[in-house]
């Protein structure tokens, strides 16, 4: 069975050919089957965010290939644009993406850009809001007036409204208080239960252990170790993985 996402010999170098050259990710191979939840963990600067931003074409590889549904996502400009509707990305601080006057308009932004009818847009907004736990009573309020947890739910709803086949999350609980963290993680758990293919960069080890089908540890731009949560957290093989887990748990 063809994986929904395949990464082959992926490498990315920032400021190539300059004194500031930095290899961010180096020769990564990875297959992600449909319906799998992949948790990505590692130290700050290990290449996690750079890696997942390749999966929907936001960043182009220095070398190597990213495939979605068996097709190179950079085979044309049109293909790269199209894959961003199929592989949705929720950034580390998604509230910075909120810019419309109302919650409704923010969630509707993507479907409108996809040139759907007003009826289709409305249906998607309401369904996405329900799934992300955004109450319709908030639709006419400014998203900028709301709590951090509500803003992140709205940002997630805006991505869900595009009806992507894959969702990417880049540390979605950063800078939230414990109650808001639980709100966001609860939304993500619901998505996982619904069978959504998801890749999540996270520092929430309990969440990664509970929800992930597979945990990946990145270190200095490479995938150093991976396995089921049981394998990874109870029997890590690499010394650097063990040191990371001792430090963070």
mmCIF file of C-alpha atoms in Angstrom:
data_model
loop_
_atom_site.group_PDB
_atom_site.id
_atom_site.type_symbol
_atom_site.label_atom_id
_atom_site.label_comp_id
_atom_site.label_asym_id
_atom_site.label_seq_id
_atom_site.Cartn_x
_atom_site.Cartn_y
_atom_site.Cartn_z
ATOM 1 C CA UNK A 1 0.000 0.000 0.000
ATOM 2 C CA UNK A 2 1.355 3.421 -1.004
ATOM 3 C CA UNK A 3 1.936 5.653 2.027
ATOM 4 C CA UNK A 4 0.015 8.910 1.998
ATOM 5 C CA UNK A 5 3.324 10.732 2.617
ATOM 6 C CA UNK A 6 6.758 9.454 1.640
ATOM 7 C CA UNK A 7 10.010 11.299 2.299
ATOM 8 C CA UNK A 8 13.066 10.135 0.339
ATOM 9 C CA UNK A 9 16.660 11.330 0.958
ATOM 10 C CA UNK A 10 15.345 14.670 2.242
ATOM 11 C CA UNK A 11 17.979 17.292 2.986
ATOM 12 C CA UNK A 12 17.695 20.990 3.732
ATOM 13 C CA UNK A 13 20.560 23.439 4.077
ATOM 14 C CA UNK A 14 20.031 27.015 5.221
ATOM 15 C CA UNK A 15 22.308 29.739 3.747
ATOM 16 C CA UNK A 16 24.058 27.211 1.494
ATOM 17 C CA UNK A 17 27.419 28.354 0.177
ATOM 18 C CA UNK A 18 27.842 31.080 2.801
ATOM 19 C CA UNK A 19 29.792 31.213 6.077
ATOM 20 C CA UNK A 20 26.394 30.771 7.817
ATOM 21 C CA UNK A 21 25.591 27.462 6.120
ATOM 22 C CA UNK A 22 23.641 25.107 8.375
ATOM 23 C CA UNK A 23 22.357 21.621 7.625
ATOM 24 C CA UNK A 24 18.898 21.570 9.223
ATOM 25 C CA UNK A 25 17.799 18.098 8.109
ATOM 26 C CA UNK A 26 20.000 15.462 6.539
ATOM 27 C CA UNK A 27 19.044 12.424 4.440
ATOM 28 C CA UNK A 28 15.686 11.643 6.045
ATOM 29 C CA UNK A 29 13.635 8.674 4.849
ATOM 30 C CA UNK A 30 10.104 8.194 6.158
ATOM 31 C CA UNK A 31 6.805 6.605 5.126
ATOM 32 C CA UNK A 32 3.560 7.708 6.802
ATOM 33 C CA UNK A 33 0.525 5.473 6.184
ATOM 34 C CA UNK A 34 -2.962 6.966 6.062
ATOM 35 C CA UNK A 35 -4.606 7.163 9.475
ATOM 36 C CA UNK A 36 -1.362 7.096 11.469
ATOM 37 C CA UNK A 37 -0.562 9.587 14.248
ATOM 38 C CA UNK A 38 3.156 10.365 14.290
ATOM 39 C CA UNK A 39 4.597 12.216 17.282
ATOM 40 C CA UNK A 40 7.924 13.977 16.646
ATOM 41 C CA UNK A 41 10.051 14.908 19.637
ATOM 42 C CA UNK A 42 13.553 16.251 20.190
ATOM 43 C CA UNK A 43 15.567 19.182 21.476
ATOM 44 C CA UNK A 44 14.986 22.712 20.202
ATOM 45 C CA UNK A 45 17.012 23.129 17.009
ATOM 46 C CA UNK A 46 16.946 19.450 16.080
ATOM 47 C CA UNK A 47 15.182 20.128 12.750
ATOM 48 C CA UNK A 48 11.619 19.151 13.715
ATOM 49 C CA UNK A 49 9.853 22.282 12.483
ATOM 50 C CA UNK A 50 11.934 22.479 9.319
ATOM 51 C CA UNK A 51 11.079 18.858 8.605
ATOM 52 C CA UNK A 52 7.296 19.108 8.895
ATOM 53 C CA UNK A 53 7.221 22.327 6.864
ATOM 54 C CA UNK A 54 8.552 20.261 3.962
ATOM 55 C CA UNK A 55 5.570 17.910 4.154
ATOM 56 C CA UNK A 56 3.118 20.417 2.674
ATOM 57 C CA UNK A 57 5.605 22.220 0.441
ATOM 58 C CA UNK A 58 6.015 25.310 2.595
ATOM 59 C CA UNK A 59 9.780 24.734 2.399
ATOM 60 C CA UNK A 60 11.409 23.209 -0.685
ATOM 61 C CA UNK A 61 14.144 20.595 -0.181
ATOM 62 C CA UNK A 62 17.762 21.317 -0.939
ATOM 63 C CA UNK A 63 17.773 17.739 -2.211
ATOM 64 C CA UNK A 64 15.513 14.724 -1.962
ATOM 65 C CA UNK A 65 11.802 14.329 -2.599
ATOM 66 C CA UNK A 66 8.527 14.546 -0.690
ATOM 67 C CA UNK A 67 5.649 12.523 -2.118
ATOM 68 C CA UNK A 68 1.951 12.943 -1.348
ATOM 69 C CA UNK A 69 -0.230 10.067 -2.490
ATOM 70 C CA UNK A 70 2.648 8.798 -4.635
ATOM 71 C CA UNK A 71 3.306 12.099 -6.432
ATOM 72 C CA UNK A 72 6.235 14.503 -6.025
ATOM 73 C CA UNK A 73 4.719 17.593 -4.399
ATOM 74 C CA UNK A 74 7.218 19.843 -6.214
ATOM 75 C CA UNK A 75 6.645 18.453 -9.702
ATOM 76 C CA UNK A 76 4.969 21.770 -10.612
ATOM 77 C CA UNK A 77 3.878 25.016 -8.967
ATOM 78 C CA UNK A 78 0.268 23.898 -9.306
ATOM 79 C CA UNK A 79 1.015 20.589 -7.557
ATOM 80 C CA UNK A 80 2.701 22.382 -4.643
ATOM 81 C CA UNK A 81 -0.255 24.749 -4.302
ATOM 82 C CA UNK A 82 -2.744 21.879 -4.439
ATOM 83 C CA UNK A 83 -0.965 19.840 -1.777
ATOM 84 C CA UNK A 84 -1.376 22.697 0.710
ATOM 85 C CA UNK A 85 -5.121 22.126 0.527
ATOM 86 C CA UNK A 86 -4.588 18.414 1.246
ATOM 87 C CA UNK A 87 -1.885 18.687 3.914
ATOM 88 C CA UNK A 88 -2.880 21.327 6.462
ATOM 89 C CA UNK A 89 -0.318 22.920 8.773
ATOM 90 C CA UNK A 90 -1.084 24.426 12.191
ATOM 91 C CA UNK A 91 1.884 26.575 13.161
ATOM 92 C CA UNK A 92 3.535 26.868 16.566
ATOM 93 C CA UNK A 93 1.664 30.116 17.275
ATOM 94 C CA UNK A 94 -1.413 29.734 15.051
ATOM 95 C CA UNK A 95 -3.149 32.722 16.645
ATOM 96 C CA UNK A 96 -0.687 34.862 14.684
ATOM 97 C CA UNK A 97 -2.503 33.613 11.563
ATOM 98 C CA UNK A 98 -5.846 35.019 12.727
ATOM 99 C CA UNK A 99 -6.592 38.259 10.922
ATOM 100 C CA UNK A 100 -10.264 38.418 9.916
ATOM 101 C CA UNK A 101 -12.875 40.578 11.671
ATOM 102 C CA UNK A 102 -14.850 37.628 13.008
ATOM 103 C CA UNK A 103 -14.301 34.017 14.010
ATOM 104 C CA UNK A 104 -16.655 32.881 11.238
ATOM 105 C CA UNK A 105 -14.706 34.748 8.540
ATOM 106 C CA UNK A 106 -11.408 33.356 9.808
ATOM 107 C CA UNK A 107 -12.605 29.751 9.635
ATOM 108 C CA UNK A 108 -14.192 30.430 6.230
ATOM 109 C CA UNK A 109 -11.063 31.974 4.696
ATOM 110 C CA UNK A 110 -9.609 28.755 3.255
ATOM 111 C CA UNK A 111 -12.830 27.307 1.817
ATOM 112 C CA UNK A 112 -13.631 30.684 0.213
ATOM 113 C CA UNK A 113 -10.198 30.705 -1.433
ATOM 114 C CA UNK A 114 -10.987 27.238 -2.770
ATOM 115 C CA UNK A 115 -13.913 28.918 -4.580
ATOM 116 C CA UNK A 116 -16.608 26.859 -2.930
ATOM 117 C CA UNK A 117 -20.222 28.012 -2.959
ATOM 118 C CA UNK A 118 -21.541 30.035 -0.020
ATOM 119 C CA UNK A 119 -23.560 26.997 1.078
ATOM 120 C CA UNK A 120 -20.502 24.721 0.987
ATOM 121 C CA UNK A 121 -18.410 27.289 2.865
ATOM 122 C CA UNK A 122 -21.068 27.621 5.563
ATOM 123 C CA UNK A 123 -21.361 23.841 5.940
ATOM 124 C CA UNK A 124 -17.606 23.457 6.266
ATOM 125 C CA UNK A 125 -17.295 26.297 8.781
ATOM 126 C CA UNK A 126 -19.964 24.861 11.049
ATOM 127 C CA UNK A 127 -18.665 21.307 10.834
ATOM 128 C CA UNK A 128 -15.046 22.353 11.426
ATOM 129 C CA UNK A 129 -16.064 24.555 14.358
ATOM 130 C CA UNK A 130 -18.032 21.715 15.916
ATOM 131 C CA UNK A 131 -15.119 19.325 15.517
ATOM 132 C CA UNK A 132 -12.590 21.781 16.953
ATOM 133 C CA UNK A 133 -14.857 22.705 19.865
ATOM 134 C CA UNK A 134 -15.525 26.281 18.739
ATOM 135 C CA UNK A 135 -19.035 27.265 19.856
ATOM 136 C CA UNK A 136 -21.153 28.997 17.214
ATOM 137 C CA UNK A 137 -21.918 31.714 19.768
ATOM 138 C CA UNK A 138 -18.379 32.979 19.062
ATOM 139 C CA UNK A 139 -18.861 33.308 15.293
ATOM 140 C CA UNK A 140 -19.486 37.066 15.265
ATOM 141 C CA UNK A 141 -16.814 37.932 17.809
ATOM 142 C CA UNK A 142 -13.321 39.084 16.922
ATOM 143 C CA UNK A 143 -10.869 36.184 17.308
ATOM 144 C CA UNK A 144 -8.371 38.616 18.799
ATOM 145 C CA UNK A 145 -10.618 39.101 21.858
ATOM 146 C CA UNK A 146 -10.586 35.422 22.815
ATOM 147 C CA UNK A 147 -8.386 33.294 25.073
ATOM 148 C CA UNK A 148 -5.226 31.601 23.829
ATOM 149 C CA UNK A 149 -6.885 28.183 23.868
ATOM 150 C CA UNK A 150 -9.910 29.466 21.917
ATOM 151 C CA UNK A 151 -7.650 31.137 19.359
ATOM 152 C CA UNK A 152 -5.805 27.884 18.756
ATOM 153 C CA UNK A 153 -9.068 25.989 18.371
ATOM 154 C CA UNK A 154 -10.178 28.580 15.812
ATOM 155 C CA UNK A 155 -6.902 28.230 13.917
ATOM 156 C CA UNK A 156 -7.294 24.435 13.938
ATOM 157 C CA UNK A 157 -10.901 24.803 12.732
ATOM 158 C CA UNK A 158 -9.687 26.987 9.863
ATOM 159 C CA UNK A 159 -7.349 24.209 8.732
ATOM 160 C CA UNK A 160 -9.969 21.471 9.244
ATOM 161 C CA UNK A 161 -12.449 23.477 7.141
ATOM 162 C CA UNK A 162 -10.205 22.817 4.144
ATOM 163 C CA UNK A 163 -10.932 19.095 4.670
ATOM 164 C CA UNK A 164 -7.267 18.068 4.347
ATOM 165 C CA UNK A 165 -6.225 14.442 4.263
ATOM 166 C CA UNK A 166 -3.287 15.121 6.594
ATOM 167 C CA UNK A 167 -2.842 17.541 9.504
ATOM 168 C CA UNK A 168 0.554 18.802 10.654
ATOM 169 C CA UNK A 169 1.024 20.448 14.055
ATOM 170 C CA UNK A 170 4.138 22.360 15.090
ATOM 171 C CA UNK A 171 4.165 22.471 18.914
ATOM 172 C CA UNK A 172 0.482 23.488 19.142
ATOM 173 C CA UNK A 173 0.565 23.943 22.949
ATOM 174 C CA UNK A 174 3.500 26.379 23.119
ATOM 175 C CA UNK A 175 3.094 29.209 25.675
ATOM 176 C CA UNK A 176 -0.340 28.049 26.877
ATOM 177 C CA UNK A 177 -1.347 27.568 30.492
ATOM 178 C CA UNK A 178 -2.274 24.021 31.652
ATOM 179 C CA UNK A 179 -6.032 24.483 31.155
ATOM 180 C CA UNK A 180 -5.578 25.772 27.618
ATOM 181 C CA UNK A 181 -3.097 22.978 26.860
ATOM 182 C CA UNK A 182 -5.737 20.433 27.842
ATOM 183 C CA UNK A 183 -8.286 22.174 25.567
ATOM 184 C CA UNK A 184 -6.021 21.938 22.531
ATOM 185 C CA UNK A 185 -4.864 18.378 23.235
ATOM 186 C CA UNK A 186 -8.473 17.277 23.692
ATOM 187 C CA UNK A 187 -9.293 18.602 20.229
ATOM 188 C CA UNK A 188 -6.328 16.738 18.745
ATOM 189 C CA UNK A 189 -7.301 13.511 20.504
ATOM 190 C CA UNK A 190 -10.743 13.757 18.916
ATOM 191 C CA UNK A 191 -9.159 14.168 15.494
ATOM 192 C CA UNK A 192 -6.948 11.133 16.104
ATOM 193 C CA UNK A 193 -9.961 9.040 17.156
ATOM 194 C CA UNK A 194 -11.651 10.045 13.905
ATOM 195 C CA UNK A 195 -8.774 8.490 11.936
ATOM 196 C CA UNK A 196 -7.120 11.675 10.678
ATOM 197 C CA UNK A 197 -3.523 11.238 9.519
ATOM 198 C CA UNK A 198 -1.516 13.532 11.779
ATOM 199 C CA UNK A 199 2.093 14.519 12.343
ATOM 200 C CA UNK A 200 2.713 16.488 15.531
ATOM 201 C CA UNK A 201 5.885 18.108 16.839
ATOM 202 C CA UNK A 202 5.381 18.209 20.587
ATOM 203 C CA UNK A 203 7.041 18.565 23.965
ATOM 204 C CA UNK A 204 4.029 16.980 25.675
ATOM 205 C CA UNK A 205 5.463 13.540 26.381
ATOM 206 C CA UNK A 206 2.332 12.205 28.055
ATOM 207 C CA UNK A 207 0.283 13.178 25.021
ATOM 208 C CA UNK A 208 2.809 11.642 22.613
ATOM 209 C CA UNK A 209 2.794 8.417 24.597
ATOM 210 C CA UNK A 210 -1.011 8.233 24.852
ATOM 211 C CA UNK A 211 -2.062 9.231 21.344
ATOM 212 C CA UNK A 212 0.796 8.429 18.938
ATOM 213 C CA UNK A 213 0.915 5.275 16.875
ATOM 214 C CA UNK A 214 4.582 6.005 16.310
ATOM 215 C CA UNK A 215 7.125 8.249 18.009
ATOM 216 C CA UNK A 216 10.108 9.742 16.193
ATOM 217 C CA UNK A 217 13.110 11.277 17.937
ATOM 218 C CA UNK A 218 15.034 13.833 15.888
ATOM 219 C CA UNK A 219 18.563 14.867 16.811
ATOM 220 C CA UNK A 220 20.855 17.193 14.831
ATOM 221 C CA UNK A 221 18.719 16.988 11.707
ATOM 222 C CA UNK A 222 18.309 13.226 11.504
ATOM 223 C CA UNK A 223 15.807 10.663 12.740
ATOM 224 C CA UNK A 224 17.867 9.024 15.439
ATOM 225 C CA UNK A 225 15.255 6.601 16.726
ATOM 226 C CA UNK A 226 11.618 5.663 16.201
ATOM 227 C CA UNK A 227 9.115 3.084 17.372
ATOM 228 C CA UNK A 228 5.766 2.543 19.009
ATOM 229 C CA UNK A 229 5.227 4.574 22.184
ATOM 230 C CA UNK A 230 5.735 1.408 24.223
ATOM 231 C CA UNK A 231 9.043 0.627 22.520
ATOM 232 C CA UNK A 232 10.251 4.193 22.525
ATOM 233 C CA UNK A 233 9.482 5.201 26.099
ATOM 234 C CA UNK A 234 10.241 1.903 27.842
ATOM 235 C CA UNK A 235 13.134 0.542 25.818
ATOM 236 C CA UNK A 236 14.999 3.270 23.888
ATOM 237 C CA UNK A 237 18.057 1.974 22.067
ATOM 238 C CA UNK A 238 20.238 5.019 21.483
ATOM 239 C CA UNK A 239 22.186 6.708 24.276
ATOM 240 C CA UNK A 240 21.167 10.175 23.118
ATOM 241 C CA UNK A 241 17.518 9.123 23.188
ATOM 242 C CA UNK A 242 17.951 7.858 26.728
ATOM 243 C CA UNK A 243 19.617 11.109 27.779
ATOM 244 C CA UNK A 244 16.788 13.161 26.225
ATOM 245 C CA UNK A 245 14.124 11.136 27.997
ATOM 246 C CA UNK A 246 15.943 11.421 31.349
ATOM 247 C CA UNK A 247 16.105 15.173 30.851
ATOM 248 C CA UNK A 248 12.484 15.757 29.840
ATOM 249 C CA UNK A 249 10.519 13.161 31.817
#
